[in-house]
Amino acid sequence: MHEKNLAGLVVIHSAPTALRQHIEWGLNSLLGAPQSIFWRDQPLAAGTVRTTLEFRAPIGTASKIATALKNWHYLRFEVSELASHGGEIFRCTPELGIHRATLDEVGTILVSEDVIRKALSHFDDLEIRENLGTALGSAWDQALEPYRGVDLQEVQRLRAI
């Protein structure tokens, strides 16, 4: 039995403060109801804010959200949806653009047979690694990792007080 609604997560790691209201309108429209969105300053990028939003929505909503968000430049974000049969994750940075990956039911990125065949069709080890790294979104993970760690850094600072 396929689920009609998936659990989803939107993490906006950094967005210019001026876009906050526009992003909220877009999310409210795509999710069909007003959302409680709590914005916090992003200390890694001056003049930007960050937020996290959980949602339950029909399959394909993460794709719609990611498509809408990528149209606003200067955003760093991740959008995912996951059900018992798997899902998708979208990651975006201004420098790299958007990356889409299919997930299994526990959130592991799945790489298609065609992508593996293409990577292995080259005799250059470096090119094979680059192709597989692109399929896995390694560059996006590296770019977003410092932003993912901001909440942990804040907790550590509070514990030190």
mmCIF file of C-alpha atoms in Angstrom:
data_model
loop_
_atom_site.group_PDB
_atom_site.id
_atom_site.type_symbol
_atom_site.label_atom_id
_atom_site.label_comp_id
_atom_site.label_asym_id
_atom_site.label_seq_id
_atom_site.Cartn_x
_atom_site.Cartn_y
_atom_site.Cartn_z
ATOM 1 C CA MET A 1 0.000 0.000 0.000
ATOM 2 C CA HIS A 2 1.399 3.375 -0.990
ATOM 3 C CA GLU A 3 1.098 6.287 1.357
ATOM 4 C CA LYS A 4 -0.568 9.442 0.066
ATOM 5 C CA ASN A 5 1.173 11.759 2.509
ATOM 6 C CA LEU A 6 4.823 11.818 3.432
ATOM 7 C CA ALA A 7 6.711 13.269 6.342
ATOM 8 C CA GLY A 8 8.776 16.170 5.098
ATOM 9 C CA LEU A 9 11.371 18.581 6.341
ATOM 10 C CA VAL A 10 12.436 21.996 5.043
ATOM 11 C CA VAL A 11 15.687 23.365 6.417
ATOM 12 C CA ILE A 12 16.590 26.817 5.198
ATOM 13 C CA HIS A 13 20.172 27.261 6.347
ATOM 14 C CA SER A 14 20.472 30.841 5.139
ATOM 15 C CA ALA A 15 18.165 33.269 3.399
ATOM 16 C CA PRO A 16 18.443 37.040 3.082
ATOM 17 C CA THR A 17 16.264 38.661 5.724
ATOM 18 C CA ALA A 18 14.379 40.585 3.020
ATOM 19 C CA LEU A 19 13.081 37.312 1.518
ATOM 20 C CA ARG A 20 11.612 35.982 4.746
ATOM 21 C CA GLN A 21 8.029 37.059 4.048
ATOM 22 C CA HIS A 22 8.152 35.862 0.429
ATOM 23 C CA ILE A 23 9.431 32.454 1.518
ATOM 24 C CA GLU A 24 6.650 32.180 4.102
ATOM 25 C CA TRP A 25 3.992 33.033 1.507
ATOM 26 C CA GLY A 26 5.420 30.442 -0.871
ATOM 27 C CA LEU A 27 5.544 27.704 1.771
ATOM 28 C CA ASN A 28 2.034 28.506 2.995
ATOM 29 C CA SER A 29 0.729 28.325 -0.553
ATOM 30 C CA LEU A 30 2.457 25.030 -1.370
ATOM 31 C CA LEU A 31 1.461 23.400 1.912
ATOM 32 C CA GLY A 32 -2.118 24.678 1.703
ATOM 33 C CA ALA A 33 -2.235 26.223 5.172
ATOM 34 C CA PRO A 34 -0.470 28.865 7.268
ATOM 35 C CA GLN A 35 2.678 27.502 8.868
ATOM 36 C CA SER A 36 4.306 28.570 12.128
ATOM 37 C CA ILE A 37 7.735 29.582 10.949
ATOM 38 C CA PHE A 38 10.276 30.728 13.519
ATOM 39 C CA TRP A 39 13.276 32.508 12.014
ATOM 40 C CA ARG A 40 16.648 32.851 13.738
ATOM 41 C CA ASP A 41 19.741 34.788 12.725
ATOM 42 C CA GLN A 42 22.344 32.839 10.742
ATOM 43 C CA PRO A 43 25.692 33.719 12.339
ATOM 44 C CA LEU A 44 27.706 32.273 9.422
ATOM 45 C CA ALA A 45 26.253 34.709 6.874
ATOM 46 C CA ALA A 46 25.587 38.301 7.922
ATOM 47 C CA GLY A 47 22.124 39.604 7.058
ATOM 48 C CA THR A 48 20.599 36.138 6.711
ATOM 49 C CA VAL A 49 18.195 34.034 8.724
ATOM 50 C CA ARG A 50 17.467 30.316 9.078
ATOM 51 C CA THR A 51 14.507 28.104 9.915
ATOM 52 C CA THR A 52 13.320 24.514 10.046
ATOM 53 C CA LEU A 53 9.814 23.356 9.172
ATOM 54 C CA GLU A 54 8.331 19.863 9.380
ATOM 55 C CA PHE A 55 5.351 19.016 7.165
ATOM 56 C CA ARG A 56 3.047 16.205 6.081
ATOM 57 C CA ALA A 57 1.898 16.543 2.512
ATOM 58 C CA PRO A 58 1.227 14.589 -0.669
ATOM 59 C CA ILE A 59 4.080 12.872 -2.500
ATOM 60 C CA GLY A 60 5.936 15.364 -4.672
ATOM 61 C CA THR A 61 5.546 18.320 -2.332
ATOM 62 C CA ALA A 62 9.271 18.396 -1.536
ATOM 63 C CA SER A 63 9.983 18.743 -5.252
ATOM 64 C CA LYS A 64 7.560 21.662 -5.524
ATOM 65 C CA ILE A 65 9.056 23.373 -2.482
ATOM 66 C CA ALA A 66 12.629 22.896 -3.740
ATOM 67 C CA THR A 67 11.679 24.251 -7.171
ATOM 68 C CA ALA A 68 10.111 27.341 -5.605
ATOM 69 C CA LEU A 69 13.016 27.968 -3.223
ATOM 70 C CA LYS A 70 15.726 27.583 -5.875
ATOM 71 C CA ASN A 71 14.191 30.506 -7.766
ATOM 72 C CA TRP A 72 15.220 32.857 -4.958
ATOM 73 C CA HIS A 73 18.932 33.407 -5.261
ATOM 74 C CA TYR A 74 21.269 33.329 -2.276
ATOM 75 C CA LEU A 75 19.352 30.598 -0.428
ATOM 76 C CA ARG A 76 21.005 27.564 1.128
ATOM 77 C CA PHE A 77 18.469 24.864 1.875
ATOM 78 C CA GLU A 78 17.562 21.200 2.116
ATOM 79 C CA VAL A 79 14.101 19.762 1.512
ATOM 80 C CA SER A 80 13.291 16.107 2.052
ATOM 81 C CA GLU A 81 10.308 13.820 2.145
ATOM 82 C CA LEU A 82 10.353 10.260 3.418
ATOM 83 C CA ALA A 83 7.818 7.463 3.740
ATOM 84 C CA SER A 84 8.037 3.751 4.473
ATOM 85 C CA HIS A 85 9.034 3.075 0.850
ATOM 86 C CA GLY A 86 11.606 5.877 0.535
ATOM 87 C CA GLY A 87 11.603 9.442 -0.688
ATOM 88 C CA GLU A 88 13.732 12.274 -2.016
ATOM 89 C CA ILE A 89 16.112 14.952 -0.831
ATOM 90 C CA PHE A 90 16.912 18.253 -2.522
ATOM 91 C CA ARG A 91 19.910 20.359 -1.520
ATOM 92 C CA CYS A 92 20.803 23.775 -2.871
ATOM 93 C CA THR A 93 23.495 26.398 -2.512
ATOM 94 C CA PRO A 94 23.948 29.582 -4.552
ATOM 95 C CA GLU A 95 27.310 28.349 -5.853
ATOM 96 C CA LEU A 96 26.364 24.742 -6.698
ATOM 97 C CA GLY A 97 22.699 25.039 -7.639
ATOM 98 C CA ILE A 98 20.311 22.214 -6.805
ATOM 99 C CA HIS A 99 20.986 18.516 -6.257
ATOM 100 C CA ARG A 100 18.270 15.847 -6.171
ATOM 101 C CA ALA A 101 18.696 12.334 -4.796
ATOM 102 C CA THR A 102 16.405 9.373 -4.232
ATOM 103 C CA LEU A 103 16.320 7.923 -0.714
ATOM 104 C CA ASP A 104 15.517 4.476 0.609
ATOM 105 C CA GLU A 105 13.189 3.988 3.586
ATOM 106 C CA VAL A 106 15.913 4.871 6.133
ATOM 107 C CA GLY A 107 17.204 7.949 4.304
ATOM 108 C CA THR A 108 20.212 6.474 2.502
ATOM 109 C CA ILE A 109 20.906 7.949 -0.937
ATOM 110 C CA LEU A 110 20.317 5.477 -3.751
ATOM 111 C CA VAL A 111 22.497 5.679 -6.843
ATOM 112 C CA SER A 112 20.949 4.292 -10.012
ATOM 113 C CA GLU A 113 22.464 1.575 -12.110
ATOM 114 C CA ASP A 114 22.856 3.998 -15.029
ATOM 115 C CA VAL A 115 24.866 6.447 -12.926
ATOM 116 C CA ILE A 116 27.171 3.674 -11.731
ATOM 117 C CA ARG A 117 27.639 2.376 -15.292
ATOM 118 C CA LYS A 118 28.454 5.884 -16.523
ATOM 119 C CA ALA A 119 30.984 6.385 -13.725
ATOM 120 C CA LEU A 120 32.624 3.036 -14.407
ATOM 121 C CA SER A 121 32.793 3.639 -18.155
ATOM 122 C CA HIS A 122 35.841 5.851 -17.595
ATOM 123 C CA PHE A 123 39.295 4.495 -16.911
ATOM 124 C CA ASP A 124 40.334 7.497 -14.875
ATOM 125 C CA ASP A 125 40.009 6.807 -11.122
ATOM 126 C CA LEU A 126 39.616 10.511 -10.372
ATOM 127 C CA GLU A 127 36.758 10.872 -12.858
ATOM 128 C CA ILE A 128 35.003 7.800 -11.426
ATOM 129 C CA ARG A 129 35.242 9.293 -7.937
ATOM 130 C CA GLU A 130 34.007 12.689 -9.137
ATOM 131 C CA ASN A 131 31.003 11.150 -10.934
ATOM 132 C CA LEU A 132 30.016 9.075 -7.903
ATOM 133 C CA GLY A 133 30.616 12.043 -5.594
ATOM 134 C CA THR A 134 28.285 14.149 -7.736
ATOM 135 C CA ALA A 135 25.628 11.422 -7.677
ATOM 136 C CA LEU A 136 25.845 11.306 -3.880
ATOM 137 C CA GLY A 137 25.852 15.104 -3.551
ATOM 138 C CA SER A 138 29.206 15.219 -1.766
ATOM 139 C CA ALA A 139 29.905 18.837 -2.761
ATOM 140 C CA TRP A 140 26.507 19.909 -1.388
ATOM 141 C CA ASP A 141 27.163 18.067 1.876
ATOM 142 C CA GLN A 142 30.529 19.807 2.249
ATOM 143 C CA ALA A 143 29.036 23.228 1.505
ATOM 144 C CA LEU A 144 26.070 22.795 3.872
ATOM 145 C CA GLU A 145 27.833 21.027 6.766
ATOM 146 C CA PRO A 146 29.012 24.224 8.528
ATOM 147 C CA TYR A 147 25.424 25.531 8.421
ATOM 148 C CA ARG A 148 24.048 22.252 9.805
ATOM 149 C CA GLY A 149 26.361 22.588 12.774
ATOM 150 C CA VAL A 150 25.197 26.056 13.858
ATOM 151 C CA ASP A 151 22.496 24.709 16.217
ATOM 152 C CA LEU A 152 24.991 22.353 17.877
ATOM 153 C CA GLN A 153 27.445 25.212 18.347
ATOM 154 C CA GLU A 154 24.726 27.293 20.022
ATOM 155 C CA VAL A 155 23.848 24.444 22.418
ATOM 156 C CA GLN A 156 27.521 24.024 23.322
ATOM 157 C CA ARG A 157 27.840 27.776 24.017
ATOM 158 C CA LEU A 158 24.763 27.697 26.274
ATOM 159 C CA ARG A 159 26.099 24.691 28.193
ATOM 160 C CA ALA A 160 29.404 26.506 28.709
ATOM 161 C CA ILE A 161 27.660 29.441 30.446
#
